[in-house]
Coordinates of C-alpha atoms and ligand atoms in Angstrom, one line a residue:
M1 CA 96.3 -27.3 -17.0
T2 CA 96.3 -23.6 -16.1
P3 CA 98.9 -22.4 -13.6
S4 CA 96.3 -22.1 -10.8
T5 CA 94.9 -25.7 -11.3
E6 CA 98.4 -26.9 -11.4
R7 CA 99.1 -25.1 -8.0
A8 CA 95.9 -26.6 -6.6
L9 CA 96.9 -30.1 -7.7
Q10 CA 100.3 -29.6 -6.1
A11 CA 98.7 -28.4 -2.8
E12 CA 96.4 -31.5 -2.7
L13 CA 99.4 -33.8 -3.2
A14 CA 101.3 -31.9 -0.6
S15 CA 98.5 -32.5 1.9
I16 CA 99.0 -36.3 1.2
V17 CA 102.8 -36.6 1.2
G18 CA 104.0 -33.3 2.9
E19 CA 105.1 -30.1 1.2
A20 CA 108.7 -31.1 1.2
N21 CA 107.9 -34.1 -1.0
V22 CA 106.2 -32.2 -3.9
L23 CA 108.1 -30.2 -6.5
P24 CA 106.6 -28.1 -9.3
G25 CA 106.1 -29.9 -12.6
S26 CA 108.7 -27.7 -14.3
E27 CA 111.6 -29.5 -12.5
S28 CA 113.3 -30.4 -15.8
A29 CA 115.5 -33.2 -14.3
Y30 CA 112.4 -35.3 -13.9
L31 CA 111.1 -34.7 -17.4
R32 CA 113.7 -36.7 -19.4
D33 CA 115.8 -39.8 -19.4
A34 CA 118.6 -41.2 -21.5
T35 CA 116.5 -40.6 -24.6
E36 CA 117.2 -36.9 -24.2
T37 CA 120.0 -37.2 -26.8
R38 CA 117.3 -38.2 -29.3
G39 CA 115.0 -35.3 -28.5
V40 CA 112.4 -37.0 -26.2
A41 CA 111.1 -34.7 -23.4
G42 CA 107.9 -34.5 -21.4
R43 CA 106.0 -32.1 -19.2
A44 CA 104.4 -32.7 -15.8
D45 CA 101.9 -31.0 -13.5
A46 CA 103.8 -32.1 -10.3
I47 CA 106.7 -34.2 -9.2
V48 CA 106.1 -36.3 -6.1
L49 CA 108.8 -37.9 -4.0
P50 CA 107.1 -40.4 -1.8
E51 CA 108.9 -41.6 1.4
S52 CA 106.8 -44.7 2.0
T53 CA 104.6 -47.4 0.4
Q54 CA 101.6 -45.6 2.1
H55 CA 102.6 -42.4 0.3
V56 CA 102.7 -44.2 -3.0
A57 CA 99.3 -45.9 -2.4
S58 CA 97.7 -42.6 -1.4
V59 CA 99.1 -40.7 -4.4
L60 CA 97.9 -43.4 -6.8
S61 CA 94.6 -43.4 -5.1
W62 CA 94.3 -39.6 -5.5
C63 CA 95.4 -39.7 -9.2
Y64 CA 92.9 -42.5 -9.9
A65 CA 90.0 -40.5 -8.2
H66 CA 90.9 -37.4 -10.2
D67 CA 91.8 -39.0 -13.6
V68 CA 95.4 -37.8 -13.5
P69 CA 98.1 -39.8 -15.2
L70 CA 101.0 -41.1 -13.0
V71 CA 104.5 -41.9 -14.3
P72 CA 106.8 -43.9 -12.0
R73 CA 110.4 -42.9 -12.2
G74 CA 113.6 -44.5 -11.0
G75 CA 117.1 -43.2 -11.8
G76 CA 116.0 -41.8 -15.2
T77 CA 118.6 -43.8 -17.2
G78 CA 116.1 -45.6 -19.4
Y79 CA 116.8 -45.9 -23.1
A80 CA 113.1 -46.1 -24.2
G81 CA 111.6 -42.9 -22.7
G82 CA 109.6 -45.0 -20.2
A83 CA 110.0 -42.5 -17.4
V84 CA 109.3 -39.4 -19.5
P85 CA 105.9 -37.9 -18.7
V86 CA 104.8 -37.5 -22.3
Q87 CA 101.1 -36.9 -21.4
G88 CA 101.6 -34.7 -18.4
G89 CA 100.3 -35.6 -15.0
V90 CA 102.3 -36.6 -11.9
V91 CA 105.8 -38.0 -12.0
L92 CA 106.3 -40.3 -9.0
A93 CA 110.1 -40.4 -8.4
L94 CA 111.1 -43.2 -6.0
E95 CA 114.5 -41.8 -4.9
R96 CA 113.4 -41.2 -1.3
M97 CA 112.4 -44.8 -0.9
A98 CA 116.0 -45.9 -0.6
R99 CA 116.1 -48.0 2.6
V100 CA 117.6 -51.4 2.8
R101 CA 114.9 -53.1 4.9
S102 CA 117.0 -56.1 5.7
F103 CA 120.2 -57.8 4.6
E104 CA 120.8 -61.3 5.7
P105 CA 124.1 -62.4 4.1
L106 CA 124.0 -65.8 5.7
L107 CA 120.7 -66.5 3.9
W108 CA 121.9 -64.8 0.7
R109 CA 119.1 -62.3 0.5
M110 CA 118.3 -58.6 0.7
H111 CA 115.0 -56.7 1.0
V112 CA 115.3 -53.2 -0.4
E113 CA 113.1 -50.3 -1.3
A114 CA 112.7 -49.5 -5.0
G115 CA 114.8 -46.3 -4.9
V116 CA 118.0 -48.0 -3.8
R117 CA 120.6 -47.6 -6.4
T118 CA 121.8 -50.7 -8.2
A119 CA 125.5 -50.0 -7.4
H120 CA 124.6 -49.8 -3.7
V121 CA 123.2 -53.3 -3.8
H122 CA 126.4 -54.5 -5.6
R123 CA 128.6 -52.9 -2.9
L124 CA 126.6 -54.1 0.1
A125 CA 126.6 -57.7 -1.3
R126 CA 130.3 -57.5 -2.1
E127 CA 131.2 -56.4 1.4
S128 CA 129.8 -59.7 2.6
G129 CA 131.4 -61.8 0.0
L130 CA 128.2 -62.0 -2.1
L131 CA 127.2 -61.1 -5.6
F132 CA 124.0 -59.5 -7.0
P133 CA 124.8 -60.4 -10.6
P134 CA 122.6 -58.0 -12.8
D135 CA 124.9 -55.3 -14.0
P136 CA 123.2 -52.8 -16.3
G137 CA 125.7 -50.1 -17.4
A138 CA 124.4 -47.1 -15.5
S139 CA 124.3 -48.8 -12.1
E140 CA 125.5 -45.7 -10.1
Q141 CA 122.3 -43.9 -11.3
S142 CA 119.7 -46.6 -12.0
Q143 CA 117.5 -47.9 -9.2
I144 CA 116.5 -51.4 -8.3
G145 CA 112.9 -50.5 -9.0
G146 CA 113.8 -49.2 -12.5
N147 CA 115.9 -52.3 -13.1
I148 CA 113.0 -54.6 -12.2
A149 CA 110.5 -52.5 -14.1
T150 CA 112.6 -52.9 -17.3
N151 CA 113.9 -56.4 -16.4
A152 CA 117.4 -55.0 -17.0
G153 CA 120.2 -57.1 -18.4
G154 CA 123.9 -56.3 -18.6
P155 CA 127.1 -58.0 -19.6
H156 CA 126.9 -60.7 -16.9
A157 CA 123.4 -61.7 -17.9
F158 CA 124.9 -64.2 -20.2
K159 CA 125.8 -66.6 -17.4
Y160 CA 123.6 -65.2 -14.6
G161 CA 120.4 -64.1 -16.3
V162 CA 118.6 -60.8 -16.2
T163 CA 117.3 -58.9 -13.2
G164 CA 114.0 -60.9 -12.9
A165 CA 116.0 -64.0 -12.2
W166 CA 117.2 -62.5 -9.0
V167 CA 113.9 -61.2 -7.6
T168 CA 112.0 -63.6 -5.3
G169 CA 109.3 -61.2 -4.3
L170 CA 107.8 -57.7 -4.9
E171 CA 105.8 -55.2 -3.0
A172 CA 103.9 -53.0 -5.4
V173 CA 101.1 -50.6 -5.4
V174 CA 98.5 -51.3 -8.1
P175 CA 95.4 -49.2 -9.2
P176 CA 93.3 -47.9 -7.7
G177 CA 95.8 -47.6 -4.9
D178 CA 96.3 -51.0 -3.2
A179 CA 99.6 -52.3 -1.9
V180 CA 100.1 -55.9 -2.8
R181 CA 102.9 -58.4 -2.1
V182 CA 103.8 -61.2 -4.6
G183 CA 106.4 -63.7 -3.6
G184 CA 108.7 -62.7 -0.7
P185 CA 111.9 -64.0 0.9
I186 CA 111.0 -67.5 -0.2
R187 CA 113.1 -69.0 -3.0
K188 CA 110.3 -70.9 -4.7
D189 CA 106.6 -70.2 -5.1
V190 CA 104.3 -71.7 -7.7
A191 CA 101.1 -71.2 -5.8
G192 CA 99.3 -68.7 -8.0
Y193 CA 99.7 -67.2 -11.5
D194 CA 103.1 -65.7 -11.8
L195 CA 102.1 -62.1 -11.0
K196 CA 105.6 -61.2 -10.0
S197 CA 106.9 -62.0 -13.5
L198 CA 104.0 -59.9 -14.9
L199 CA 105.2 -56.9 -12.9
I200 CA 108.8 -57.5 -13.8
G201 CA 109.5 -55.8 -17.1
S202 CA 106.1 -54.0 -17.1
E203 CA 107.7 -50.6 -17.3
G204 CA 105.5 -48.9 -14.8
T205 CA 102.3 -49.7 -16.7
L206 CA 100.8 -52.2 -14.3
G207 CA 101.9 -51.1 -10.9
I208 CA 104.5 -49.2 -8.9
I209 CA 107.2 -51.3 -7.4
T210 CA 107.9 -50.1 -3.9
A211 CA 110.2 -52.8 -2.6
A212 CA 111.8 -56.1 -3.7
W213 CA 113.3 -59.2 -2.1
L214 CA 116.6 -60.0 -4.0
R215 CA 118.4 -63.3 -4.2
L216 CA 122.2 -63.2 -3.9
V217 CA 125.0 -65.8 -4.5
P218 CA 128.5 -66.2 -3.1
A219 CA 130.7 -64.0 -5.2
P220 CA 133.2 -65.8 -7.4
E221 CA 136.7 -65.7 -6.1
A222 CA 138.2 -64.5 -9.3
A223 CA 137.0 -62.8 -12.5
L224 CA 139.5 -63.0 -15.4
P225 CA 138.6 -61.3 -18.7
V226 CA 139.9 -62.0 -22.2
V227 CA 139.8 -59.4 -25.0
A228 CA 140.2 -60.4 -28.7
F229 CA 140.3 -58.3 -31.8
Y230 CA 139.2 -59.4 -35.3
D231 CA 139.2 -57.7 -38.7
G232 CA 135.4 -57.8 -38.9
A233 CA 132.0 -59.2 -37.6
P234 CA 132.2 -62.5 -39.5
A235 CA 135.5 -63.6 -37.9
G236 CA 134.5 -62.2 -34.5
C237 CA 131.0 -63.8 -34.5
A238 CA 132.6 -67.2 -35.6
A239 CA 134.8 -66.9 -32.5
I240 CA 131.8 -66.2 -30.3
E241 CA 130.0 -69.3 -31.7
R242 CA 133.1 -71.3 -31.1
V243 CA 133.2 -70.3 -27.5
V244 CA 129.5 -71.3 -27.0
G245 CA 129.9 -74.5 -29.1
S246 CA 132.8 -75.6 -27.1
G247 CA 130.6 -75.8 -24.0
L248 CA 132.5 -73.0 -22.3
V249 CA 130.4 -70.8 -19.9
P250 CA 132.0 -67.3 -19.6
A251 CA 130.2 -65.0 -17.2
A252 CA 130.1 -62.3 -19.9
L253 CA 130.5 -62.4 -23.7
E254 CA 130.4 -59.0 -25.2
Y255 CA 131.2 -57.4 -28.6
L256 CA 132.0 -54.0 -30.2
D257 CA 131.7 -53.5 -34.0
A258 CA 134.0 -51.4 -36.2
G259 CA 132.1 -48.1 -35.6
A260 CA 131.9 -48.6 -31.9
L261 CA 135.6 -49.3 -31.8
R262 CA 136.3 -46.2 -33.9
A263 CA 134.5 -44.1 -31.3
A264 CA 135.7 -45.8 -28.1
G265 CA 138.8 -47.8 -29.1
R266 CA 141.3 -45.0 -28.6
S267 CA 140.5 -44.9 -24.9
F268 CA 140.6 -48.7 -24.5
P269 CA 143.1 -49.3 -21.6
G270 CA 145.2 -51.9 -23.4
G271 CA 145.1 -50.1 -26.8
A272 CA 143.3 -51.6 -29.8
P273 CA 145.1 -52.8 -33.0
E274 CA 144.8 -50.1 -35.8
S275 CA 143.2 -52.6 -38.2
A276 CA 140.7 -54.0 -35.7
G277 CA 137.1 -54.0 -37.0
F278 CA 135.5 -56.1 -34.2
M279 CA 136.2 -56.8 -30.5
V280 CA 135.1 -59.5 -28.2
V281 CA 135.3 -59.3 -24.4
A282 CA 134.8 -62.5 -22.5
E283 CA 135.1 -63.1 -18.8
A284 CA 135.9 -66.3 -16.9
D285 CA 134.9 -66.4 -13.2
G286 CA 134.8 -69.0 -10.4
T287 CA 137.5 -70.0 -7.9
R288 CA 141.0 -68.9 -8.8
E289 CA 141.8 -72.2 -10.4
E290 CA 138.5 -72.5 -12.3
A291 CA 138.7 -69.0 -13.6
A292 CA 142.3 -69.4 -14.7
R293 CA 141.5 -72.7 -16.5
L294 CA 138.4 -71.2 -18.2
R295 CA 140.4 -68.1 -19.2
G296 CA 142.9 -70.4 -20.9
E297 CA 140.2 -72.2 -22.7
L298 CA 138.6 -68.9 -23.8
V299 CA 141.9 -67.7 -25.1
E300 CA 142.2 -70.9 -27.2
A301 CA 138.7 -70.6 -28.5
L302 CA 139.0 -66.9 -29.4
R303 CA 142.5 -67.1 -30.9
E304 CA 141.6 -68.6 -34.2
G305 CA 141.2 -65.7 -36.8
A306 CA 142.1 -63.1 -34.2
L307 CA 144.4 -60.1 -34.8
G308 CA 145.3 -60.2 -31.1
V309 CA 144.2 -61.6 -27.8
G310 CA 144.9 -60.0 -24.4
T311 CA 144.3 -61.0 -20.8
P312 CA 144.0 -58.0 -18.5
S313 CA 144.9 -59.1 -15.0
G314 CA 144.9 -57.7 -11.5
P315 CA 141.8 -56.0 -10.0
A316 CA 142.7 -52.6 -11.3
E317 CA 143.1 -53.7 -14.9
V318 CA 139.9 -55.7 -14.8
A319 CA 138.0 -52.7 -13.2
D320 CA 139.5 -50.4 -15.9
L321 CA 138.3 -52.7 -18.6
W322 CA 134.7 -52.7 -17.4
R323 CA 134.7 -49.0 -16.6
W324 CA 135.7 -48.5 -20.3
R325 CA 133.0 -50.9 -21.4
D326 CA 130.4 -48.9 -19.4
G327 CA 131.6 -45.7 -21.2
V328 CA 131.2 -47.0 -24.7
A329 CA 127.7 -45.4 -25.1
F330 CA 129.1 -42.0 -24.1
A331 CA 132.1 -42.3 -26.5
V332 CA 129.6 -43.0 -29.3
I333 CA 127.4 -40.0 -28.2
A334 CA 130.4 -37.8 -28.3
V335 CA 130.9 -38.3 -32.0
R336 CA 127.9 -36.2 -33.1
G337 CA 126.3 -35.1 -29.8
G338 CA 123.6 -37.8 -29.9
K339 CA 122.6 -41.3 -30.8
A340 CA 119.4 -43.1 -31.5
G341 CA 119.8 -46.6 -30.2
E342 CA 117.7 -49.6 -30.6
D343 CA 118.2 -52.7 -28.5
V344 CA 117.2 -55.8 -30.5
V345 CA 117.9 -59.5 -30.0
V346 CA 118.6 -62.1 -32.6
P347 CA 119.5 -65.8 -32.5
L348 CA 123.2 -66.2 -31.9
D349 CA 123.8 -67.7 -35.3
R350 CA 122.3 -64.6 -37.0
L351 CA 124.4 -62.1 -35.0
A352 CA 127.0 -61.3 -37.7
E353 CA 124.2 -60.7 -40.2
A354 CA 122.4 -58.3 -37.8
I355 CA 125.6 -56.4 -37.1
E356 CA 126.5 -55.9 -40.7
E357 CA 122.9 -55.1 -41.8
T358 CA 122.7 -52.4 -39.1
V359 CA 125.6 -50.6 -40.7
A360 CA 124.0 -51.0 -44.2
I361 CA 120.6 -49.6 -42.9
G362 CA 122.4 -46.6 -41.5
R363 CA 124.1 -46.0 -44.8
R364 CA 120.8 -46.2 -46.7
H365 CA 119.5 -43.5 -44.4
G366 CA 122.6 -41.3 -44.6
L367 CA 123.6 -42.0 -41.0
E368 CA 126.7 -43.5 -39.5
A369 CA 125.7 -46.6 -37.6
C370 CA 127.5 -48.8 -35.2
S371 CA 126.6 -51.5 -32.7
W372 CA 127.9 -53.2 -29.6
G373 CA 126.2 -55.4 -27.0
H374 CA 125.8 -58.6 -25.2
A375 CA 127.0 -61.0 -27.9
G376 CA 126.4 -64.2 -26.0
D377 CA 122.7 -63.3 -25.6
G378 CA 122.5 -62.1 -29.3
N379 CA 121.6 -58.7 -27.9
V380 CA 122.6 -55.9 -30.4
H381 CA 122.6 -52.3 -29.4
A382 CA 122.2 -50.8 -32.9
N383 CA 123.0 -47.1 -32.8
F384 CA 122.6 -44.3 -35.3
L385 CA 124.8 -41.2 -34.7
V386 CA 122.7 -38.1 -34.8
D387 CA 122.9 -34.4 -34.1
P388 CA 120.1 -34.1 -31.5
A389 CA 119.2 -30.6 -32.7
S390 CA 118.6 -31.8 -36.2
E391 CA 115.0 -32.9 -36.9
D392 CA 116.2 -34.3 -40.2
D393 CA 118.7 -36.6 -38.5
L394 CA 116.1 -37.7 -35.9
G395 CA 113.6 -38.4 -38.7
R396 CA 116.1 -40.5 -40.6
A397 CA 117.1 -42.3 -37.4
R398 CA 113.4 -43.2 -36.8
A399 CA 113.1 -44.6 -40.3
A400 CA 116.3 -46.5 -39.8
A401 CA 115.0 -47.9 -36.5
E402 CA 111.9 -49.2 -38.3
E403 CA 114.2 -51.3 -40.5
V404 CA 116.2 -52.5 -37.5
F405 CA 113.0 -53.8 -35.9
A406 CA 111.9 -55.5 -39.1
L407 CA 115.4 -57.0 -39.4
A408 CA 115.3 -58.4 -35.8
V409 CA 111.9 -60.0 -36.3
A410 CA 112.8 -61.4 -39.8
L411 CA 115.9 -63.0 -38.2
G412 CA 113.7 -64.7 -35.6
G413 CA 114.5 -62.2 -32.8
S414 CA 112.8 -59.5 -30.7
I415 CA 112.6 -55.7 -30.8
S416 CA 113.9 -55.4 -27.3
G417 CA 116.3 -57.5 -25.2
E418 CA 116.6 -55.2 -22.2
H419 CA 115.7 -51.5 -22.7
G420 CA 112.0 -52.2 -23.1
I421 CA 109.3 -50.6 -25.3
G422 CA 108.6 -47.5 -23.3
W423 CA 107.7 -44.5 -25.5
T424 CA 110.2 -44.7 -28.3
K425 CA 109.0 -48.2 -29.4
R426 CA 105.3 -47.6 -28.7
G427 CA 103.0 -49.4 -31.2
H428 CA 105.7 -51.8 -32.2
L429 CA 104.6 -54.9 -30.2
A430 CA 102.4 -55.9 -33.1
R431 CA 105.5 -56.5 -35.2
Q432 CA 106.4 -59.6 -33.1
W433 CA 103.2 -60.7 -31.4
A434 CA 100.3 -62.4 -33.0
P435 CA 96.9 -60.7 -32.7
R436 CA 95.6 -63.0 -30.0
A437 CA 98.8 -62.5 -28.0
L438 CA 98.5 -58.7 -28.4
E439 CA 94.9 -59.0 -27.2
L440 CA 96.1 -60.7 -24.1
H441 CA 98.7 -58.0 -23.5
R442 CA 95.9 -55.4 -23.6
A443 CA 93.6 -57.5 -21.4
V444 CA 96.3 -57.7 -18.8
K445 CA 96.8 -53.9 -18.8
Q446 CA 93.0 -53.5 -18.6
V447 CA 92.8 -55.7 -15.5
F448 CA 95.6 -53.9 -13.7
D449 CA 94.9 -50.4 -14.8
P450 CA 91.3 -50.1 -16.1
K451 CA 91.5 -46.3 -16.5
G452 CA 94.8 -46.4 -18.3
L453 CA 96.4 -43.8 -16.1
L454 CA 99.6 -45.7 -15.1
N455 CA 102.4 -44.5 -17.5
P456 CA 100.0 -43.9 -20.4
G457 CA 101.2 -44.3 -23.9
K458 CA 104.0 -46.7 -22.9
K459 CA 104.6 -50.4 -23.6
V460 CA 101.1 -51.6 -24.9
Ligands
FAD501 C1 125.2 -45.6 -20.0 C2 124.0 -46.6 -19.9 C3 124.2 -47.9 -20.0 C4 123.1 -48.8 -19.9 N1 123.3 -50.2 -19.9 C5 122.3 -51.0 -19.8 C6 122.5 -52.4 -19.8 O1 123.7 -52.9 -19.9 N2 121.5 -53.2 -19.7 C7 120.2 -52.7 -19.5 O2 119.2 -53.5 -19.4 N3 120.0 -51.4 -19.5 C8 121.0 -50.5 -19.6 N4 120.7 -49.2 -19.6 C9 119.4 -48.7 -19.5 C10 118.9 -48.4 -18.1 O3 119.9 -48.1 -17.2 C11 118.0 -49.5 -17.6 O4 116.8 -49.6 -18.4 C12 117.6 -49.4 -16.1 O5 117.0 -50.6 -15.7 C13 116.6 -48.2 -15.9 O6 116.6 -48.0 -14.5 P1 116.2 -46.6 -13.9 O7 116.1 -46.7 -12.4 O8 117.1 -45.5 -14.4 O9 114.7 -46.4 -14.5 P2 114.0 -45.2 -15.3 O10 114.7 -44.8 -16.5 O11 113.7 -44.1 -14.3 O12 112.6 -45.9 -15.7 C14 112.6 -47.0 -16.6 C15 111.2 -47.5 -16.7 O13 110.8 -48.2 -15.4 C16 109.7 -47.6 -14.9 N5 110.0 -47.5 -13.4 C17 111.1 -47.0 -12.8 N6 111.0 -47.2 -11.5 C18 109.8 -47.9 -11.2 C19 109.2 -48.4 -10.1 N7 109.7 -48.3 -8.9 N8 108.0 -49.1 -10.3 C20 107.4 -49.2 -11.5 N9 108.0 -48.7 -12.6 C21 109.2 -48.1 -12.5 C22 109.6 -46.2 -15.5 O14 108.2 -45.8 -15.5 C23 110.1 -46.5 -16.9 O15 109.1 -47.1 -17.7 C24 121.8 -48.3 -19.7 C25 121.6 -46.9 -19.7 C26 122.7 -46.0 -19.8 C27 122.4 -44.6 -19.7

C-alpha cells in the first residue's frame, strides 16, 4: 500500500470508530507478540482500537467489503505469532473493550468484554471468595479474549481444565460483519452444534470474540504446594506417575528439567540442590484440612528417589513460588537473548522420553535445549536457546522444532497443548490430522470466513 492509500484507509476507518481509535500501521507495539525473541514481526496498514461490539462489526464489515485482512489482537503475549499481522491489513486490538458487563458472585458468573485482562478477572473473583481457575503465565498482560481464542492452559489446568471449560457463552463478530451469541449465562446448552467450542481455540481465524460469560467456583480455602528435586527426568517422571497412579488430584503438577533449572534455579526462593537435574512442583488445594492431608500424601508420593522435598508455607512463600514459576521463561530467554519454544503434548507415560529427546534434538542441531511445563497434562514446553539476531541460530531452531513436532506425534501426542498453531506452526496440522479431518478444518474456515480475510496465514 502506498502512503496515500494507507492514509485514506485510516481515514475511512476513523469515520467508523472515531479518529481517537485509529493509529497508524507503524505503531510497532501492535506488530509483534512473544515470538519477537525468535524474529517474528509483521506490518500493518492501520491499528484500530474498537470500543464496542458495534465498532467491531462495522470494521469487519468494511474490511470484508474492501478485501482487507483483519488480525484480532489481545494482550500480545501469544507464543505462536497469532496476533502478528504477517500479511499487512488492519490490526484490531481489543484493549478498549475492557468492561465487566456484570458480575454476580452469588451465581458464580461474570460477563466480561474480550479486552479485560486475565489477572483482573482473577482479582475480582478472589475479592468475592471465588476462583476463575485458568492461569496462563502472562496473566497481567493477556486478555480474556486472547485466552479464549487460544484456549489457554496454565499450571492449574491439571485439576481444573483449560480456559474453554470455564466459558459458558460467547459474543463474537463473524464475517461479513455480524454479531452472534453462542451460549450465555446458562450452565448447560446442547441445543445446536457446539459453535462456542469451535470459536474457542480458533486463534482469531473464525470470528472476533467481543465478550464472554465466564463460570466461577468458590475459591479453595487453602493452596499448599510441594516442591521436589531429582537427579534427572526418569526419577522425576516416575514420581509424577506415582502421584497420578495413587489417585491423588493435585491442582497443579509442574516440572522443570535440568536446563531450565540451570537458567532459573538460582533465583528459586527456597534454593535448589546443586546436583538437581529435575524439579516437580505440585499443589494441594481444598479446605485447610483437605489441603494439608493431600499435601502430606503428595510429599509421600514424591519422596521416593528425591534429592529433597520442600513445602513452602504461608501466603507470601506460596506467592513467591508461583511468581518464580511465571518467570521461568524470562530466565531462559536471558541466557542467550532469545528462545524458540514449542509447546507439545505427549501421553503422561512418554513424558520422560519427550524431555530427554528434546535435549538430544537440540544437541544434534548445535543448540542448548531445555524444557519445563505442565507435567500432569504431559505438556512439554520444549525450548531452544537462540541469539535472536542470528539467522543461523533461528534456522537451526526451526529445524529442531520440526523434530520436536515429529517426536510428539510419534509418541502419540499433539503439536500444541496450549499456545496454538498461529503463524509459527502454520502448515503443521497435517502432521497429526488425517486428510479427511484436515478437509473438515478447511471447510469450517471456509464457512465462517469465505474470503479468508480473518487472520490469514494462521492456524489452517
Ligand atoms: C511469560 C509467558 C507465559 C505464558 N504462559 C502460558 C501458559 O501457562 N499457558 C498458556 O496457554 N499460554 C501461556 N502463554 C501464552 C499466552 O499468554 C497465551 O496464549 C494467551 O492466551 C494469549 O493471550 P493474549 O491476550 O496475549 O492474546 P494475543 O497474543 O494477543 O493473541 C493470541 C491469538 O488469539 C487471537 N485473539 C486475541 N484476542 C482475540 C479476540 N478477542 N477474538 C478473536 N481472536 C483473538 C489472536 O489473533 C491470536 O491468534 C504465556 C506467554 C508468556 C509471554
